[in-house]
Short mmCIF file of C-alpha atoms and ligand atoms in Angstrom, two decimals:
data_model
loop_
_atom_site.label_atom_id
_atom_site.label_comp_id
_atom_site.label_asym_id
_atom_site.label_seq_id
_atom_site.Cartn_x
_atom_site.Cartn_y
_atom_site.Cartn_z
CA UNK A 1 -16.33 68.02 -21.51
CA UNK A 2 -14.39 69.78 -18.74
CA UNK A 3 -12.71 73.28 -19.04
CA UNK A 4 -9.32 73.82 -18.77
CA UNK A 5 -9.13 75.76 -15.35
CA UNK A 6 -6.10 77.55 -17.34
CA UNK A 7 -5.08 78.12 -20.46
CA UNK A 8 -3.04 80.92 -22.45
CA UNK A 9 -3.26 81.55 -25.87
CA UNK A 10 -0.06 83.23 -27.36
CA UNK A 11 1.40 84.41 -30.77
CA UNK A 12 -2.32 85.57 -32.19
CA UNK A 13 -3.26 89.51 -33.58
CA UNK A 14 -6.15 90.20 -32.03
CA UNK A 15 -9.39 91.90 -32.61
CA UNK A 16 -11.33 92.49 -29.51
CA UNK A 17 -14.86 93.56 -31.54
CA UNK A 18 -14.91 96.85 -31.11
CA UNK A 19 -11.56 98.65 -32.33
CA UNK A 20 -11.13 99.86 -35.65
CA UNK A 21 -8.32 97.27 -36.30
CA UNK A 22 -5.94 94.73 -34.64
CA UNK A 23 -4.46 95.31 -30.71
CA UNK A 24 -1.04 96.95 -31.55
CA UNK A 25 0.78 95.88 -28.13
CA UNK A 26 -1.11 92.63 -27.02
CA UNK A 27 -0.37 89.05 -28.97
CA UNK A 28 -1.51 86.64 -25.94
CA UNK A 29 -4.82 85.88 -24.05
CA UNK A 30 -5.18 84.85 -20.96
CA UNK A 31 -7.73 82.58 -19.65
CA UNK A 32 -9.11 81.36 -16.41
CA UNK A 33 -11.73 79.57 -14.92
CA UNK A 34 -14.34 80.13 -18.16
CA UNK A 35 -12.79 84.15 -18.14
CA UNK A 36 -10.46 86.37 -19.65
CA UNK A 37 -7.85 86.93 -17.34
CA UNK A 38 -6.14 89.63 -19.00
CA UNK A 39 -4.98 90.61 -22.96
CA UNK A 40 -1.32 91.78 -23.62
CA UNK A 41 2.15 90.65 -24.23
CA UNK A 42 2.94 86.93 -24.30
CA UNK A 43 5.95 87.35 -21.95
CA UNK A 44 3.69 88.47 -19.50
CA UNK A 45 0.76 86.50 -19.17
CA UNK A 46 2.43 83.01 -19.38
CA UNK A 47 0.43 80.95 -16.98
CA UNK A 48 1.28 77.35 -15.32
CA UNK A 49 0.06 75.07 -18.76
CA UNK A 50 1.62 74.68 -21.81
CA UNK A 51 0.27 78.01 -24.11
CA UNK A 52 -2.22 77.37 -26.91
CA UNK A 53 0.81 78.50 -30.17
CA UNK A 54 -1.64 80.53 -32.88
CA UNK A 55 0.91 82.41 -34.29
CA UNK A 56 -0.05 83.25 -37.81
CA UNK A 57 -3.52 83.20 -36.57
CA UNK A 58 -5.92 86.39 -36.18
CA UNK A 59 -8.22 85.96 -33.38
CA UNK A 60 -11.63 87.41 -32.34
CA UNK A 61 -14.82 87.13 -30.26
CA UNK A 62 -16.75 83.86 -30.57
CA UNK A 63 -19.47 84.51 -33.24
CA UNK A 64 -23.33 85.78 -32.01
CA UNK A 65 -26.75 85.01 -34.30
CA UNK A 66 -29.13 86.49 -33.16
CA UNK A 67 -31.89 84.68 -34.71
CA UNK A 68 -31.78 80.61 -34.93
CA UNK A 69 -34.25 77.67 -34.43
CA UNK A 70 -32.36 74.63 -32.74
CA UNK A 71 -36.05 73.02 -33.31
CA UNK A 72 -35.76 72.88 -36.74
CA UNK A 73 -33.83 70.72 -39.47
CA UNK A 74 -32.84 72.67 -42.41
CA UNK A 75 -33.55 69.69 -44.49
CA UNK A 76 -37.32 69.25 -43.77
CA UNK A 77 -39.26 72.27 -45.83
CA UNK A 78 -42.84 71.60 -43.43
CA UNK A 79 -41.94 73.35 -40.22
CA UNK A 80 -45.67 71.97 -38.83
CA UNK A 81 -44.50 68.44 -39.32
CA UNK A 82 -41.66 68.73 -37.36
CA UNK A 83 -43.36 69.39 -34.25
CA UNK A 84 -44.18 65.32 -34.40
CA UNK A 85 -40.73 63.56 -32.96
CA UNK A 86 -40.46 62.35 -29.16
CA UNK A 87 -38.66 64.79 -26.80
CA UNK A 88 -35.42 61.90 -26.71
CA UNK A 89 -35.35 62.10 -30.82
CA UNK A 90 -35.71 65.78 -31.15
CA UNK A 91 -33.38 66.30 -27.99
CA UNK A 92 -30.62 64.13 -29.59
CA UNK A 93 -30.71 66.18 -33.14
CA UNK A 94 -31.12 69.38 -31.24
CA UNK A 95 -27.71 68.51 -29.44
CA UNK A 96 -26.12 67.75 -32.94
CA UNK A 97 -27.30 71.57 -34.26
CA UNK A 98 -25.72 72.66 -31.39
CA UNK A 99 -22.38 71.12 -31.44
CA UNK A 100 -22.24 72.22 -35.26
CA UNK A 101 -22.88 75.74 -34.25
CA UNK A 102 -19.91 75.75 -31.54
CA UNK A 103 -17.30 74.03 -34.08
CA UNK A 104 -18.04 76.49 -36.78
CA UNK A 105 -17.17 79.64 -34.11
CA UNK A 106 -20.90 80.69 -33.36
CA UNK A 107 -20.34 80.61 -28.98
CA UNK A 108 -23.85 82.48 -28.67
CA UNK A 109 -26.97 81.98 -30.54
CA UNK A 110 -30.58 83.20 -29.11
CA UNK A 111 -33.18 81.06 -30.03
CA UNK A 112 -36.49 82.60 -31.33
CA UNK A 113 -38.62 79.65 -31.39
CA UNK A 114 -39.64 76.23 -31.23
CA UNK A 115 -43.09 74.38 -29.57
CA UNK A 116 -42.15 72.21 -26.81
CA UNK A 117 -39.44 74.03 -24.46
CA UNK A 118 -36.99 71.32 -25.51
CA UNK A 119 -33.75 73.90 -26.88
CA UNK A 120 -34.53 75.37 -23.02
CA UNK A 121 -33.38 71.83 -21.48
CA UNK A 122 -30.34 72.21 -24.39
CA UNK A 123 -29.37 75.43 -23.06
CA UNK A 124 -29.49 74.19 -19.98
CA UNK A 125 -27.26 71.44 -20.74
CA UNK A 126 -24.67 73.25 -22.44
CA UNK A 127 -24.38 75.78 -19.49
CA UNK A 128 -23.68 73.08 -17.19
CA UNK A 129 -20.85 71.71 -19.22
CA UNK A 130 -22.63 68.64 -20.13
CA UNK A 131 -23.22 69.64 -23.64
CA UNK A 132 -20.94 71.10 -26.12
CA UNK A 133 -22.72 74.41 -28.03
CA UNK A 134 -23.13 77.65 -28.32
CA UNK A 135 -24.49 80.31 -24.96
CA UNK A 136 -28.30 79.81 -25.68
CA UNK A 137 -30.89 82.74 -25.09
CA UNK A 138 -34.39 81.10 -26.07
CA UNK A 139 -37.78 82.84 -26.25
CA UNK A 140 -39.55 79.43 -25.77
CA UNK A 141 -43.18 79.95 -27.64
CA UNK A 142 -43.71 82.78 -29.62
CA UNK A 143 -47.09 84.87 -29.48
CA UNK A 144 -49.46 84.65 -31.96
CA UNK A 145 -52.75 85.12 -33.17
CA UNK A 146 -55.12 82.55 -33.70
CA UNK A 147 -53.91 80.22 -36.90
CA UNK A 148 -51.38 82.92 -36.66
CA UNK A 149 -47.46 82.45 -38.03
CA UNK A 150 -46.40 79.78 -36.00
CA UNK A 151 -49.34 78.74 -34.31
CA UNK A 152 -48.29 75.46 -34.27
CA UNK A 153 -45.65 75.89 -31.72
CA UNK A 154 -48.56 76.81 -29.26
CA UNK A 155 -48.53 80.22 -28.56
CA UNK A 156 -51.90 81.39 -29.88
CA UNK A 157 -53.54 84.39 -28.14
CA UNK A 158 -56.85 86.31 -29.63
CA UNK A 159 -56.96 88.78 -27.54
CA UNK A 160 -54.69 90.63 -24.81
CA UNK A 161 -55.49 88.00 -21.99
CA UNK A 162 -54.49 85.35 -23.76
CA UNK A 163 -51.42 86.58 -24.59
CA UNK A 164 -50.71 87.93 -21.61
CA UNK A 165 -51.64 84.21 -20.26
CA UNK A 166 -48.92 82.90 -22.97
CA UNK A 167 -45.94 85.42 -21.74
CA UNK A 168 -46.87 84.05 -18.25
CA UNK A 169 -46.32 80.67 -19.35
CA UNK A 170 -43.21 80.90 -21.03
CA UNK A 171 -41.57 82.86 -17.67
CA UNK A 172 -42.87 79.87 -16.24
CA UNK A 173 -40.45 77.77 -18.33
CA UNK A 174 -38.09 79.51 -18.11
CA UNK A 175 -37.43 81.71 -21.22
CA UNK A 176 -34.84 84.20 -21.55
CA UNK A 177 -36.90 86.91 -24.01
CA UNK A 178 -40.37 87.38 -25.50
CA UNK A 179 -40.95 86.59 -29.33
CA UNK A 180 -44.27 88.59 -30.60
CA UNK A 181 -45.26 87.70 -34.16
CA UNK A 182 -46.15 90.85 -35.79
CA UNK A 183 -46.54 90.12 -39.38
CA UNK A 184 -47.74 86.88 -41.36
CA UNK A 185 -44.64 84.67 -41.93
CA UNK A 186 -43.57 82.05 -45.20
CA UNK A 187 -43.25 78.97 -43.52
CA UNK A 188 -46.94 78.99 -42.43
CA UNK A 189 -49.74 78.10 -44.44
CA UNK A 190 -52.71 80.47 -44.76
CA UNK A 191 -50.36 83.46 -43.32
CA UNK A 192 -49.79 86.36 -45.26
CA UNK A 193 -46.00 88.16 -44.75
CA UNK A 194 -47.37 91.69 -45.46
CA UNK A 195 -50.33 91.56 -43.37
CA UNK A 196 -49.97 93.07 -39.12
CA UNK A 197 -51.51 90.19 -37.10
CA UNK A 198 -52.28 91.73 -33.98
CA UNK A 199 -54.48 95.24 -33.98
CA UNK A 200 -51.71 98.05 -32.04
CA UNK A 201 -52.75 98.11 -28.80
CA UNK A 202 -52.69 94.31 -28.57
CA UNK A 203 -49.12 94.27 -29.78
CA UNK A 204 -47.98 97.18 -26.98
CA UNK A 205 -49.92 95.38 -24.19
CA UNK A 206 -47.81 91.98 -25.45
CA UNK A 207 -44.76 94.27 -25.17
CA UNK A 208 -45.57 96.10 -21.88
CA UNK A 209 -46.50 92.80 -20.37
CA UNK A 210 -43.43 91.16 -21.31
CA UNK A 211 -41.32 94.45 -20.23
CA UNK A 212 -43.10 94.56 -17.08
CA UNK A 213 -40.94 91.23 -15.80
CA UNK A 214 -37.47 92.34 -17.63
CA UNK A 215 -37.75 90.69 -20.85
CA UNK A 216 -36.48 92.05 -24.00
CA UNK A 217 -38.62 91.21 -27.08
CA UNK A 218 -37.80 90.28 -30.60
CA UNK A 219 -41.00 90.76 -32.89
CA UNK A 220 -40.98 89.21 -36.21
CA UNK A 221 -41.83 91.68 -38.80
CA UNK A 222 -42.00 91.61 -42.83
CA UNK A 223 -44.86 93.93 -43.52
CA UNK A 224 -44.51 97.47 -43.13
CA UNK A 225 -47.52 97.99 -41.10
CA UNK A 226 -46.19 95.49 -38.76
CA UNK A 227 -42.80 97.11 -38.25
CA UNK A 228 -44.65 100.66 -37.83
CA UNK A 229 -46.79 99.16 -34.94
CA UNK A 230 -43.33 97.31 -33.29
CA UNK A 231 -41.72 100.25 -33.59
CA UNK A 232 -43.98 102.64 -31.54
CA UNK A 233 -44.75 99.17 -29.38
CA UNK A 234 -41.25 99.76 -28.54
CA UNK A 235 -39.91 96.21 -28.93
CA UNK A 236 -36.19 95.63 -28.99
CA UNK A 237 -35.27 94.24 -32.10
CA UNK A 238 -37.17 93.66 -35.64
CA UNK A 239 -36.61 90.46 -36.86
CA UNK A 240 -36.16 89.98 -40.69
CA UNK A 241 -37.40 93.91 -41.41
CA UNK A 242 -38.37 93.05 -45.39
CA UNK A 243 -40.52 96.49 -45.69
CA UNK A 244 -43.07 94.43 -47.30
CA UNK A 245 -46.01 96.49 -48.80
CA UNK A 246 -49.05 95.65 -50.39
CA UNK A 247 -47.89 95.06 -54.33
CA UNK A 248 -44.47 93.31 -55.15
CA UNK A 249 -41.36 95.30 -54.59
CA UNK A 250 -40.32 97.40 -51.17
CA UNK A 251 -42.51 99.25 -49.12
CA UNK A 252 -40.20 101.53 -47.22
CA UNK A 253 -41.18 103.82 -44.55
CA UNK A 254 -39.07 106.51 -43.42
CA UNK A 255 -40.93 107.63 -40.67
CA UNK A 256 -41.03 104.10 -39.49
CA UNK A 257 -37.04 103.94 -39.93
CA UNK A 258 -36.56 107.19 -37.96
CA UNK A 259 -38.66 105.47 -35.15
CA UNK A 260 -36.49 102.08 -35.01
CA UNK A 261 -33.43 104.93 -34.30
CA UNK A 262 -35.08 106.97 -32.67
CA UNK A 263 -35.83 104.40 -29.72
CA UNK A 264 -32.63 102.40 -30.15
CA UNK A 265 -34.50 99.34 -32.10
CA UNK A 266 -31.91 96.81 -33.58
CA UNK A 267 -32.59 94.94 -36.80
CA UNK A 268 -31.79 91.49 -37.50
CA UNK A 269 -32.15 91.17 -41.15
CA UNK A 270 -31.39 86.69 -40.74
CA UNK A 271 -29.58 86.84 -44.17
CA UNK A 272 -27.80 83.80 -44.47
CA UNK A 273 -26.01 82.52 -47.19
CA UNK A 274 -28.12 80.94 -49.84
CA UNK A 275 -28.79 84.65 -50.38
CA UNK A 276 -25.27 84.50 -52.10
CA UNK A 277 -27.77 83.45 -55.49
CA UNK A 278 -29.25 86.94 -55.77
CA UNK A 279 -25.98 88.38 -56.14
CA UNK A 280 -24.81 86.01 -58.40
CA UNK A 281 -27.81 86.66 -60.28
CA UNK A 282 -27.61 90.07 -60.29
CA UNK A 283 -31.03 89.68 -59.16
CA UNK A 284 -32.72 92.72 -58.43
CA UNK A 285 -33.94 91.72 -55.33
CA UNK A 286 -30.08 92.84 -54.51
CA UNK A 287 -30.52 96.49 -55.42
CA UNK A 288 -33.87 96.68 -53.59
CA UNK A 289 -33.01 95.35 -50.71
CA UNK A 290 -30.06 97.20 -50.75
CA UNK A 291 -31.50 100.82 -50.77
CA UNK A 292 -33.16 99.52 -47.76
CA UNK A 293 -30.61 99.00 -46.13
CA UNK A 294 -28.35 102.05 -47.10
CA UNK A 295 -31.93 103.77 -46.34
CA UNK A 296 -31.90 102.05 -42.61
CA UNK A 297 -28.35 103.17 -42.15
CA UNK A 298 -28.99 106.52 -43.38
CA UNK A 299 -31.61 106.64 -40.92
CA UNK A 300 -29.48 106.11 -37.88
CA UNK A 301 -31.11 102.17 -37.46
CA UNK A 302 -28.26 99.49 -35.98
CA UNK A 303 -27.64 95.70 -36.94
CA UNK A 304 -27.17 92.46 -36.04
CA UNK A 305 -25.94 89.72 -37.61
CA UNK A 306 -28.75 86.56 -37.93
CA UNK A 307 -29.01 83.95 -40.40
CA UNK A 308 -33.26 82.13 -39.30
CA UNK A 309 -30.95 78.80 -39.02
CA UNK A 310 -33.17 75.63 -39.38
CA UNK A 311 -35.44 76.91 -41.74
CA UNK A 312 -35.21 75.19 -45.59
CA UNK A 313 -31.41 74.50 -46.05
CA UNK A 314 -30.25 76.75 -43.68
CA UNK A 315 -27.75 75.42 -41.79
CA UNK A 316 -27.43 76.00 -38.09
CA UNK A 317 -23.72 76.50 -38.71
CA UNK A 318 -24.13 78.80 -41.06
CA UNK A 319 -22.98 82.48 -39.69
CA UNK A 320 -19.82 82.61 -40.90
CA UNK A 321 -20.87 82.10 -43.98
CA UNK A 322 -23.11 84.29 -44.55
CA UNK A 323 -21.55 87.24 -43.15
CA UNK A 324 -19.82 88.29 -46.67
CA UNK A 325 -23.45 88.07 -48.14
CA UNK A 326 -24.74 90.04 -45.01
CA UNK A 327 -21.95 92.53 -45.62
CA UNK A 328 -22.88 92.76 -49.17
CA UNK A 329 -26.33 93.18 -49.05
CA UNK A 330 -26.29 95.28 -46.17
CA UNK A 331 -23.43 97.85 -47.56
CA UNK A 332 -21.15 97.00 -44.32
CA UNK A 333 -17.24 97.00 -44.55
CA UNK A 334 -15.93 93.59 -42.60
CA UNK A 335 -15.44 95.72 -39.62
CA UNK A 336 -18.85 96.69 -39.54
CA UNK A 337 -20.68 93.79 -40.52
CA UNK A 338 -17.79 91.69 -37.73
CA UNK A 339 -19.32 94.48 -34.85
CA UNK A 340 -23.20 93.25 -36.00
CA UNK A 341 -21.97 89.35 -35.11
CA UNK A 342 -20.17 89.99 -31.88
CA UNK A 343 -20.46 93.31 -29.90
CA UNK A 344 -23.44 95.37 -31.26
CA UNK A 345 -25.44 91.73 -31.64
CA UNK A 346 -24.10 91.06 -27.44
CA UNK A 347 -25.61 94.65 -26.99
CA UNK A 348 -28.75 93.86 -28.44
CA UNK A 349 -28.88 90.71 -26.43
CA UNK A 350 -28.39 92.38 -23.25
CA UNK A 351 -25.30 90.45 -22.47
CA UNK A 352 -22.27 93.17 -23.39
CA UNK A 353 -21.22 92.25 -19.73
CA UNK A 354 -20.95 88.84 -20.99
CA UNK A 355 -19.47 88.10 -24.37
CA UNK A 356 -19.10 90.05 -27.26
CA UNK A 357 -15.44 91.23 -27.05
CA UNK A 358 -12.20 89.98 -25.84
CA UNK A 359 -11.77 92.29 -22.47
CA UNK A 360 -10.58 91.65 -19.11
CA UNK A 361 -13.48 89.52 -17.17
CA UNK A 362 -15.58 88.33 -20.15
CA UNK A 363 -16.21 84.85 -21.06
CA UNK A 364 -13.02 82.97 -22.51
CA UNK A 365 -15.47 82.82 -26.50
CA UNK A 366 -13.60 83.40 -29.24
CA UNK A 367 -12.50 81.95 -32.54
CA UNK A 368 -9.17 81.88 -34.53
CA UNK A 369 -8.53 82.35 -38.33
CA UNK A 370 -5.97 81.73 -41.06
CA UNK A 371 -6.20 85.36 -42.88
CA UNK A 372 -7.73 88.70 -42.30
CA UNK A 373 -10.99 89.00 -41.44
CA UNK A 374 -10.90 93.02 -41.13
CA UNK A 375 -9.96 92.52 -44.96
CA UNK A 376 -11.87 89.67 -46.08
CA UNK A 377 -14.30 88.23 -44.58
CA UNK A 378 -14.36 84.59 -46.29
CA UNK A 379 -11.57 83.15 -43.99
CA UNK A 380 -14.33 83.25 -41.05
CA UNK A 381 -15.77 80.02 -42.79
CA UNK A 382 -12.82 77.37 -41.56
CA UNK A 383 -11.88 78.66 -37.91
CA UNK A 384 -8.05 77.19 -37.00
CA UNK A 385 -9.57 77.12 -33.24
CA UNK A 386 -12.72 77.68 -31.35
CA UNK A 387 -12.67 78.35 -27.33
CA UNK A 388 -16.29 78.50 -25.57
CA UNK A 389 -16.16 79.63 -22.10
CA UNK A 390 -12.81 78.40 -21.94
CA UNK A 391 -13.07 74.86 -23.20
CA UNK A 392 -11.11 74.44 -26.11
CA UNK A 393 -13.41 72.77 -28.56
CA UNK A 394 -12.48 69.32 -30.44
CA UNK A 395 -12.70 69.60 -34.28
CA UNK A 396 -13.39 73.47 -35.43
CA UNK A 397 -15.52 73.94 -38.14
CA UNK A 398 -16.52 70.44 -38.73
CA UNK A 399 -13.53 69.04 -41.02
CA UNK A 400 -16.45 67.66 -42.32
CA UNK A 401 -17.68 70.79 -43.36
CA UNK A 402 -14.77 72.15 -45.02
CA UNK A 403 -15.38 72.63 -48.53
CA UNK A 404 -18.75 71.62 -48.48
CA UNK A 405 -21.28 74.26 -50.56
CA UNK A 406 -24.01 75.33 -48.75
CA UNK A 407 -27.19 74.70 -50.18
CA UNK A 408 -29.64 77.50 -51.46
CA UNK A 409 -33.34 77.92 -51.05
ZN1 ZN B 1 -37.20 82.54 -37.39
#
């Protein structure tokens, strides 16, 4: 697909994804050569091509989660099987995931994991212009211990050679971050969630060595000894955070919390939106994880929006989605819970200079809605229009997907 070298979008309220509500004196973006041009009046900006009409429309940066496998296919519950399709097959259904993400308003995604490099050559792809998705940032292999959580994507390391050997090899490739695996995970057999898998000063030489050649680094993290350890390792975000201790129920450390603040450590809780169940339930996993969170945010500790996409019936589409169940588990307003998907999750990806709001000189990604999203966030689930650095993109949201339920786990 080729981007328009020019295009103005006119008649919109915008949100920019930082200000507490809608532009008062701008209605018109425009765009140039991937960029924003400028943001103001309509009159003004009017540029050679016929304008893009959203009146009626609100609209707002292109969607960011922060935590997704392209590797995986939500409807396949054995992550280790999946590792068994030729590069072409897995390639092709990769590309798929990735179009999905883009139609549904999710224009950057970062990657935390797969075996073979292959989302790498999607990224790749898509950044040329040959592909239509989402910006990819992709950690390539993550480390692990021996038989560790996600061993089978081939980043095993006993000791701090090896997975100092492993971080090499990924910069090799070509990765954008570091993934350490902290904690025991579910989708692994013989791997226990609560349980630390490196000893401390393995996980801060993994950290230090991946730091030492620019890389931020998510760590993966349900048990509480494991976020303890990533938090004095330093690391820059804690993916999932469950607070998992040893009995059933939360584990919650508030010395732990006061050190994710403390050193500017984001949490990306992936809540996507089969979660939706608990609440419907009035399960009281809800109130639980709840107090964590109202705990976290107590404590000073920022968010992200991230939804694990790929794993069981998770679809890579899915942000939008979940965001009311993020909001609601997470005791965010629509404002807030907006910021965690576009510019506090572009700060935490290191790209603020990038995407993340609608500014002067960042990429042309944004999305636009019937409705009022700083009210309610629901209407995020059927974008009117998508733009990804600049290219208007064919068939928002999937008029397939309209309607459809999302399935739970
Ligand atoms: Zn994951």
């Amino acid at each position: 697909m080729s981007a328009q070298s020019d295009l103005t979008v006119v008649g919109a309220r915008i949100w920019d994804g930082i200000s507490p509500g809608y532009l008062e004196r701008a209605d018109a973006i425009r765009i140039v050569d991937g960029r924003i041009a400028a943001i103001g009046r309509a009159e003004a900006l009017r540029g050679s091509s016929e304008p893009l009409d959203l009146a009626g429309r609100t609209v707002l940066p292109g969607l960011i989660d922060c935590h997704v496998h392209l590797c995986l296919d939500p409807g396949v519950f054995d992550a280790e099987a999946q590792t068994r399709g030729s590069d072409a097959e897995e390639l092709a259904k990769m590309r798929e995931r990735a179009a999905a993400m883009v139609r549904a308003g999710i224009t950057t995604a970062r990657d935390l994991g797969g075996g073979r490099f292959l989302e790498l050559a999607v990224r790749d792809a898509i950044a040329r212009g040959e592909a239509l998705g989402p910006r990819l940032l992709c950690a390539g292999q993550p480390v692990t211990s021996p038989r560790g959580h996600c061993h089978f994507w081939g980043g095993e390391a006993a000791d701090i050679d090896a997975a100092r050997a492993v971080i090499d090899r990924q910069r090799e490739r070509g990765v954008d971050l570091i993934k350490v695996i902290a904690t025991g995970g579910n989708l692994t057999r013989g791997s226990r969630p609560r349980d630390a898998q490196f000893p401390d000063e393995t996980l801060q030489a993994i950290v230090a060595h991946a730091r030492a050649y620019g890389f931020r680094v998510a760590a993966h993290c349900h048990g509480t000894p494991g976020i303890r350890a990533s938090a004095a390792a330093r690391v820059t975000t804690i993916e999932h955070c469950s607070w998992l201790g040893e009995k059933t129920g939360s584990d919650y450390d508030a010395d732990a919390a006061a050190a994710l603040a403390a050193h500017g450590i984001w949490v990306s809780p992936t809540i996507n939106s089969g979660w939706r169940r608990f609440i419907d339930a009035n399960d009281e996993r809800v109130a639980r994880i709840g107090a964590n969170f109202a705990a976290m945010r107590a404590a000073g500790v920022r968010l992200v929006a991230s939804t694990d996409a790929g794993i069981p019936n998770v679809r890579h589409s899915d942000l939008p989605r979940a965001l009311p169940t993020f909001a609601r588990f997470a005791g965010l307003t629509p404002l807030e819970a907006l910021r965690a998907a576009t510019a506090d999750a572009a700060n935490a990806l290191g790209i603020a200079g990038v995407t993340g709001t609608l500014a002067a000189g960042r990429s042309a990604d944004m999305l636009a809605v019937d409705g009022d999203p700083l009210a309610d966030l629901d209407c995020l689930a059927t974008p009117h229009a998508v733009i990804a650095r600049g290219t208007l993109i064919p068939d928002p949201s999937g008029a397939s997907l309209r309607g459809a339920t999302p399935r739970t786990a």
